[in-house]
Coordinates of C-alpha atoms in Angstrom, one line a residue:
M213 CA -9.6 -20.9 -1.8
V214 CA -9.7 -24.4 -3.7
R215 CA -8.9 -24.6 -7.7
V216 CA -9.1 -27.5 -9.8
R217 CA -8.3 -28.1 -13.6
D218 CA -10.3 -30.4 -15.5
G219 CA -8.7 -31.0 -18.7
R220 CA -8.6 -27.3 -20.4
R221 CA -11.2 -26.0 -18.0
A222 CA -10.5 -24.4 -14.5
G223 CA -13.0 -23.7 -11.5
A224 CA -12.5 -22.1 -8.1
H225 CA -14.3 -22.1 -4.9
R226 CA -13.8 -20.1 -1.6
T227 CA -14.8 -21.6 1.8
G228 CA -15.0 -20.7 5.3
G229 CA -14.6 -24.0 6.6
G230 CA -11.7 -24.5 9.1
R231 CA -11.6 -28.2 9.4
A232 CA -9.7 -30.7 7.3
G233 CA -12.8 -32.6 6.6
E234 CA -14.8 -29.6 5.4
L235 CA -12.4 -29.5 2.1
D236 CA -14.2 -32.2 0.2
A237 CA -17.5 -30.1 -0.6
P238 CA -15.4 -27.1 -1.8
V239 CA -13.4 -29.7 -4.2
R240 CA -16.4 -30.9 -5.6
L241 CA -17.9 -27.5 -6.0
A242 CA -14.7 -26.2 -7.8
M243 CA -14.8 -29.0 -10.1
A244 CA -18.5 -28.4 -10.9
A245 CA -17.5 -24.9 -11.6
A246 CA -14.8 -26.4 -14.1
R247 CA -16.9 -28.4 -15.9
V248 CA -19.3 -25.4 -16.8
S249 CA -16.7 -23.0 -17.6
A250 CA -15.1 -22.5 -21.3
P251 CA -11.9 -24.4 -22.2
E252 CA -8.7 -22.4 -22.4
S253 CA -5.0 -22.9 -22.7
L254 CA -3.9 -23.0 -18.9
P255 CA -0.2 -22.4 -18.0
S256 CA 1.4 -25.1 -15.6
L257 CA 1.1 -25.0 -12.1
P258 CA 4.2 -24.2 -10.0
D259 CA 6.0 -27.5 -8.7
G260 CA 8.3 -28.6 -6.2
D261 CA 11.4 -26.8 -8.0
E262 CA 10.4 -23.4 -7.3
P263 CA 13.5 -21.3 -5.9
P264 CA 14.0 -21.2 -2.2
L265 CA 12.6 -18.6 -0.2
P266 CA 14.3 -15.5 1.0
P267 CA 15.5 -15.5 4.6
V268 CA 13.5 -12.5 5.7
L269 CA 11.8 -11.6 9.1
V270 CA 8.5 -12.3 8.9
Q271 CA 7.4 -13.1 12.3
D272 CA 7.8 -11.6 15.7
P273 CA 7.3 -13.7 18.6
A274 CA 6.7 -10.5 20.7
L275 CA 3.8 -9.8 18.6
V276 CA 2.4 -13.4 18.7
R277 CA 2.4 -12.9 22.6
L278 CA 1.0 -9.5 22.5
H279 CA -2.3 -9.0 24.2
A280 CA -4.9 -5.9 24.6
D281 CA -3.8 -4.9 28.0
A282 CA 0.1 -5.0 27.2
A283 CA -0.5 -2.8 24.1
R284 CA -2.4 -0.4 26.3
R285 CA 0.7 -0.2 28.7
L286 CA 3.1 0.4 25.6
L287 CA 1.1 3.2 24.3
T288 CA 0.2 4.7 28.0
A289 CA 4.0 4.8 28.8
A290 CA 4.9 6.5 25.2
L291 CA 2.3 9.2 25.1
G292 CA 1.9 12.4 27.0
N293 CA -0.9 14.9 27.7
D294 CA -3.4 15.7 25.0
E295 CA -1.9 12.8 22.8
A296 CA -3.7 9.6 21.6
A297 CA -2.6 6.5 19.6
V298 CA -4.5 3.5 18.0
V299 CA -2.5 0.0 17.6
E300 CA -3.5 -2.7 15.4
W301 CA -1.8 -5.9 15.0
T302 CA -2.1 -9.2 13.2
V303 CA -1.1 -12.9 13.6
G304 CA -1.7 -14.7 10.5
Q305 CA -0.9 -17.8 8.6
A306 CA -1.0 -18.9 4.9
A307 CA -0.4 -22.2 3.4
V308 CA -0.3 -23.3 -0.3
A309 CA -0.4 -26.9 -1.6
N310 CA -1.0 -28.3 -5.0
S311 CA -1.0 -31.6 -6.7
R312 CA 2.5 -31.0 -8.3
G313 CA 4.3 -31.4 -5.0
L314 CA 4.3 -27.7 -4.0
V315 CA 3.8 -27.2 -0.2
R316 CA 4.5 -24.0 1.4
G317 CA 3.3 -22.3 4.5
Q318 CA 4.3 -19.3 6.6
R319 CA 3.1 -17.6 10.0
A320 CA 3.3 -13.5 9.8
T321 CA 3.0 -10.8 12.0
A322 CA 2.2 -7.1 11.4
I323 CA 1.5 -4.1 13.5
Q324 CA 0.5 -0.6 12.6
V325 CA 0.1 2.4 15.0
E326 CA -1.4 6.1 14.3
V327 CA -0.2 8.6 16.8
R328 CA -2.0 12.0 17.3
S329 CA -0.4 14.8 19.3
G330 CA -2.9 17.6 20.1
D331 CA -6.4 18.1 18.8
G332 CA -8.1 20.0 16.0
P333 CA -6.6 21.2 12.5
G334 CA -3.2 21.6 14.1
A335 CA -2.6 18.3 15.4
G336 CA 0.4 16.4 14.5
F337 CA 0.0 12.9 13.0
V338 CA 1.9 10.1 12.3
R339 CA 1.3 6.3 10.9
H340 CA 3.5 3.5 10.5
A341 CA 3.6 -0.3 10.2
A342 CA 6.2 -2.8 10.5
R343 CA 6.6 -6.7 11.0
S344 CA 8.0 -6.5 14.6
L345 CA 7.7 -4.0 17.7
D346 CA 11.3 -3.3 17.4
Q347 CA 11.0 -2.2 13.7
L348 CA 8.1 -0.1 14.5
G349 CA 9.9 2.4 16.8
L350 CA 6.9 3.7 18.9
D351 CA 8.7 6.4 20.8
R352 CA 10.3 7.9 17.6
L353 CA 6.8 7.8 16.0
V354 CA 5.5 9.6 18.9
E355 CA 8.4 12.4 18.6
T356 CA 7.5 12.7 15.1
A357 CA 3.7 13.5 15.8
R358 CA 5.0 16.0 18.4
E359 CA 7.4 17.7 15.9
R360 CA 4.3 17.8 13.2
R361 CA 2.0 19.6 15.7
A362 CA 1.2 23.2 15.1
P363 CA 0.7 25.9 17.7
D364 CA -2.9 26.4 18.9
R365 CA -4.5 28.9 16.6
D366 CA -7.2 29.3 14.3
A367 CA -7.3 27.6 11.0
A368 CA -6.6 29.9 7.8
P369 CA -8.0 29.3 4.1
P370 CA -5.8 27.7 2.0
P371 CA -3.6 29.7 -0.6
D372 CA -4.5 29.5 -4.3
G373 CA -2.4 27.6 -6.9
A374 CA 0.1 26.6 -4.3
S375 CA 2.7 23.6 -4.3
V376 CA 1.8 20.8 -2.1
V377 CA 3.8 18.4 0.1
L378 CA 2.1 15.2 0.6
A379 CA 3.2 13.3 3.8
P380 CA 4.5 9.8 3.6
E381 CA 0.9 8.8 4.9
A382 CA -1.1 10.7 2.5
T383 CA 1.5 9.4 -0.5
L384 CA 0.7 5.8 0.8
D385 CA -3.2 6.2 0.6
L386 CA -2.7 7.2 -3.5
L387 CA -0.3 4.3 -4.0
E388 CA -3.1 1.9 -2.5
L389 CA -5.4 3.6 -5.1
L390 CA -2.9 2.6 -7.9
S391 CA -2.3 -0.8 -6.6
L392 CA -6.0 -1.6 -6.7
H393 CA -7.4 0.4 -9.6
A394 CA -4.2 0.3 -12.3
F395 CA -1.8 -2.5 -11.2
S396 CA -4.3 -5.5 -10.2
S397 CA -5.2 -8.1 -12.3
H398 CA -9.0 -7.5 -12.2
S399 CA -8.5 -3.8 -13.5
I400 CA -6.6 -5.2 -16.4
V401 CA -9.4 -7.9 -17.2
E402 CA -12.3 -5.6 -16.6
G403 CA -10.7 -2.9 -19.2
K404 CA -10.5 -0.1 -16.2
S405 CA -6.7 0.2 -15.9
F406 CA -5.0 3.2 -17.6
L407 CA -2.1 0.7 -18.2
L408 CA -3.8 -0.8 -21.1
Q409 CA -3.3 2.2 -23.1
H410 CA 0.0 3.5 -21.4
T411 CA 2.2 0.6 -20.5
G412 CA 5.6 1.5 -21.9
V413 CA 4.8 5.1 -22.1
Q414 CA 6.2 7.8 -19.8
V415 CA 3.2 9.0 -18.0
F416 CA 4.8 10.0 -14.6
D417 CA 7.6 12.2 -13.7
R418 CA 11.2 10.5 -14.5
E419 CA 12.1 10.6 -10.8
L420 CA 9.2 8.2 -10.2
H421 CA 10.3 4.6 -9.5
L422 CA 7.6 2.0 -8.1
V423 CA 8.8 -1.7 -7.3
D424 CA 7.3 -4.8 -5.9
D425 CA 9.6 -6.5 -3.9
G426 CA 8.3 -9.2 -1.1
S427 CA 12.0 -10.0 -0.3
C428 CA 12.8 -6.6 1.1
E429 CA 12.9 -6.0 4.8
R430 CA 12.6 -2.4 4.8
G431 CA 8.9 -2.9 4.3
L432 CA 6.5 -5.7 5.2
P433 CA 8.1 -8.6 3.4
F434 CA 6.3 -11.9 2.6
P435 CA 8.2 -14.4 0.7
F436 CA 5.6 -16.2 -1.7
D437 CA 2.5 -15.5 -3.5
L438 CA -0.7 -17.4 -3.0
E439 CA 0.3 -19.8 -6.0
G440 CA 3.4 -20.7 -4.1
R441 CA 5.7 -18.9 -6.2
T442 CA 9.0 -17.4 -4.8
K443 CA 8.4 -13.6 -5.1
T444 CA 11.1 -11.4 -7.0
A445 CA 11.6 -7.9 -7.2
V446 CA 9.3 -6.6 -10.1
E447 CA 9.5 -3.0 -11.5
L448 CA 6.0 -1.7 -11.8
V449 CA 7.2 2.0 -12.8
S450 CA 10.6 2.5 -13.9
A451 CA 11.7 6.3 -14.6
G452 CA 8.2 7.3 -15.0
V453 CA 7.2 4.6 -17.4
P454 CA 4.6 1.8 -16.3
R455 CA 6.1 -1.7 -17.0
T456 CA 3.7 -4.3 -15.8
P457 CA 0.6 -4.8 -13.9
A458 CA 0.5 -7.6 -11.0
L459 CA -0.4 -11.0 -12.8
D460 CA -1.1 -14.4 -11.5
T461 CA -0.3 -17.0 -14.0
A462 CA -3.7 -17.9 -15.4
T463 CA -4.5 -14.2 -16.0
A464 CA -1.3 -13.5 -17.4
A465 CA -1.8 -16.3 -20.1
R466 CA -5.4 -15.0 -21.0
V467 CA -3.9 -11.4 -21.5
G468 CA -0.6 -12.4 -23.2
L469 CA 1.9 -11.1 -20.6
E470 CA 4.2 -12.4 -18.3
P471 CA 3.1 -13.5 -14.7
T472 CA 4.8 -11.4 -12.0
C473 CA 4.2 -13.9 -8.7
H474 CA 1.4 -11.8 -7.2
C475 CA -1.5 -14.0 -6.8
T476 CA -3.5 -13.4 -4.0
G477 CA -5.9 -16.2 -4.1
G478 CA -7.9 -17.7 -7.0
E479 CA -7.3 -15.9 -10.1
E480 CA -6.6 -12.4 -8.7
A481 CA -3.3 -10.6 -8.2
Y482 CA -2.4 -7.1 -7.0
P483 CA 1.0 -5.7 -5.6
L484 CA 1.4 -6.4 -2.2
N485 CA 4.9 -5.2 -1.4
M486 CA 5.2 -1.8 -3.1
F487 CA 8.1 0.6 -2.5
L488 CA 8.1 4.0 -4.1
G489 CA 11.7 4.9 -4.5
E490 CA 12.9 7.4 -2.2
G491 CA 15.0 10.7 -2.9
E492 CA 17.8 12.5 -0.9
R493 CA 16.0 15.3 0.6
D494 CA 14.9 15.5 4.4
D495 CA 11.7 17.3 5.5
R496 CA 13.3 20.9 5.8
A497 CA 14.5 20.6 2.0
L498 CA 11.0 19.3 0.9
F499 CA 9.8 22.6 2.8
E500 CA 12.0 24.9 1.0
I501 CA 11.2 23.5 -2.2
A502 CA 7.5 24.1 -1.8
D503 CA 7.6 27.2 0.4
G504 CA 4.6 29.1 0.3
G505 CA 2.6 26.0 -0.4
V506 CA 0.9 23.7 1.9
W507 CA 1.7 20.1 3.7
V508 CA -1.1 17.6 3.8
S509 CA -0.6 15.0 6.8
R510 CA -3.2 12.4 5.5
L511 CA -6.1 11.7 3.3
D512 CA -9.5 10.7 4.5
D513 CA -12.5 9.0 2.5
V514 CA -10.2 8.6 -0.6
E515 CA -11.6 7.1 -3.7
C516 CA -11.0 6.6 -7.4
F517 CA -14.2 7.5 -9.2
D518 CA -12.5 7.3 -12.8
P519 CA -10.0 4.6 -13.1
G520 CA -9.2 5.0 -16.8
R521 CA -7.7 8.6 -16.0
M522 CA -7.0 7.7 -12.3
R523 CA -9.4 10.4 -11.2
V524 CA -9.4 10.5 -7.3
R525 CA -11.4 12.1 -4.7
A526 CA -10.4 12.7 -0.7
R527 CA -10.4 15.0 2.2
A528 CA -7.0 16.3 3.2
R529 CA -6.5 16.6 6.7
G530 CA -3.7 17.8 9.1
V531 CA -3.0 20.8 6.4
R532 CA -0.5 23.3 7.3
R533 CA 0.8 26.4 5.6
I534 CA 4.8 26.1 4.7
R535 CA 6.6 29.3 5.4
D536 CA 10.3 29.9 5.3
G537 CA 11.0 26.3 4.9
R538 CA 9.2 25.2 8.1
L539 CA 5.5 24.0 8.7
G540 CA 3.4 27.1 9.6
E541 CA -0.3 27.8 10.9
P542 CA -2.7 25.1 10.4
V543 CA -5.1 25.3 7.2
T544 CA -8.7 24.4 7.3
S545 CA -9.3 20.6 5.9
L546 CA -9.7 20.7 2.3
V547 CA -11.6 18.6 -0.3
W548 CA -9.1 17.4 -3.1
E549 CA -10.1 15.9 -6.6
D550 CA -7.5 15.5 -9.1
S551 CA -6.0 12.8 -11.5
L552 CA -3.0 10.8 -10.1
L553 CA -1.6 10.9 -13.6
R554 CA -1.2 14.6 -13.4
V555 CA -0.2 14.6 -9.8
L556 CA 2.8 12.2 -10.0
S557 CA 4.0 13.9 -13.3
N558 CA 4.4 17.3 -11.8
L559 CA 6.8 16.2 -8.9
L560 CA 9.2 18.9 -7.5
A561 CA 10.9 16.4 -5.1
I562 CA 10.8 13.1 -3.3
G563 CA 11.7 12.7 0.2
A564 CA 14.1 10.3 2.0
T565 CA 12.3 9.1 4.8
C566 CA 10.0 6.2 4.3
Y567 CA 7.0 4.9 6.3
S568 CA 4.9 1.8 5.6
S569 CA 1.3 0.7 6.0
T570 CA -0.2 -2.7 6.2
S571 CA -2.0 -4.3 3.0
R572 CA -5.7 -4.7 3.1
D573 CA -5.6 -8.2 4.7
G574 CA -3.5 -7.1 7.3
F575 CA -0.6 -9.5 7.2
L576 CA 0.4 -10.5 3.5
G577 CA 2.4 -7.5 2.9
G578 CA 2.4 -3.7 2.9
T579 CA 3.4 -0.4 1.0
T580 CA 6.4 1.8 1.8
A581 CA 6.8 5.5 0.8
P582 CA 8.4 8.8 1.6
A583 CA 7.0 12.2 1.3
V584 CA 6.7 13.8 -2.0
A585 CA 6.6 17.6 -3.3
V586 CA 4.1 18.4 -6.0
S587 CA 4.4 21.5 -8.1
D588 CA 0.7 22.1 -8.3
V589 CA -2.7 20.1 -7.8
D590 CA -6.1 20.8 -9.1
G591 CA -9.5 20.9 -7.1
L592 CA -8.4 21.8 -3.7
A593 CA -11.0 23.6 -1.8
P594 CA -12.2 23.9 1.8
A595 CA -14.2 21.0 3.1

C-alpha cells in the first residue's frame, strides 16, 4: 500500500508487486489519485519519535520451521479414535516506512487449530489460536473436545424460550461481526454503524467490557498498526457503553474523533486485538445459571444483514441441552436470527476461561473471549 500527500490532497494505491523496483509505478498512481481528490485538512504523519514498541512475543521460531508433515505428526500423536483436527499457521511480515523518518518492521507467526471428537450432532468441538506452539496447548484442546462430546444418541428438538450458553468459539464469531460492522472505520464512514447513534449510551449489559490491546500477550499481540503507530490499550466498550470505533488518523480527522492506532492499510481501520473481559465463573457455574437451556458450541454461516441494529443470522452447531448443571443430550442444529444489541444486553454471566481466534489476515492479530450465558434469544429454530 502506497499513500502520498500532494499539498492538501491525499491518494493511495495498492500493488501486488514484490520487488523494490516495482514501487515506482504505484507511487506515480498514488500521486495521480491525490491530484484528482478533494482538498481537505490532513493530520500529520507519525514520525521517528513514536513511543518504543512493547516487548511482546510475536514470533515463534518453531512455527517458522514448521512444515506440513511435521504438523500432521503433531496432530496424529494427539488424536484418538474417531477424532479429527485441522491446523492452520501463518508466518507473515509487515513493514511500514514514511518520509518523516518512521521505519518499523515485524515478522509474526500465528497458529489456529480446530479439534473434533466424535461425529454427528453430539461431537465435541474446540478451536483456539496463539502466537506459538507452546501457547496453543494442543493436548489440552484435545481433552476439552473430548469433555464436550455427548454420548451417542439421537438429537432432540430445542426447548422453547430457553437461556443459552455461547461457547467461547461462538462468542468470538459474534465479536468479529461487531468488529467489522460496528467498530471499523468504513462502517462509520458509510453511516452503517450503530455507534453513530449510540456512542456514550449504555446499550449492552454493564458487565460487558471490550478492550483492544495489541500489547497483551494473553491474545495474539502485534505492537504497531500499519501507519507505524505504537499500539496502546483502547476501551471500545466500558461497562456496557460504547466508547469509540477503530480509527486511522485521516478518518478520525474527517469524522472529528481521536485516532486509535488501528490502521490496517490505506485509510481503513478495525480492531485487531480485541479482548472481551472475562468473568469469574467456570463452565459448571455457567451451566448451573443456565440450567434447562442449551449450549451452542459454534456458529456457521454467520452474517450481519442489518448493521444499524446489528441483526445477525447464523447456524448454531454442536448444540446440547443443559441439565442439572451439566451438558446433556445433543440438540438438532438450529438457525438463529437475532440482534447482538439485544443479546449482549441480556447477559446472565460471563465465563472465566478464554479462547482466541486469528484475525482475517491470519497474522496481524486476533480476538480473545470467554463463554457467555444469555437469558434468552430470539429466532432459534430447527435448521
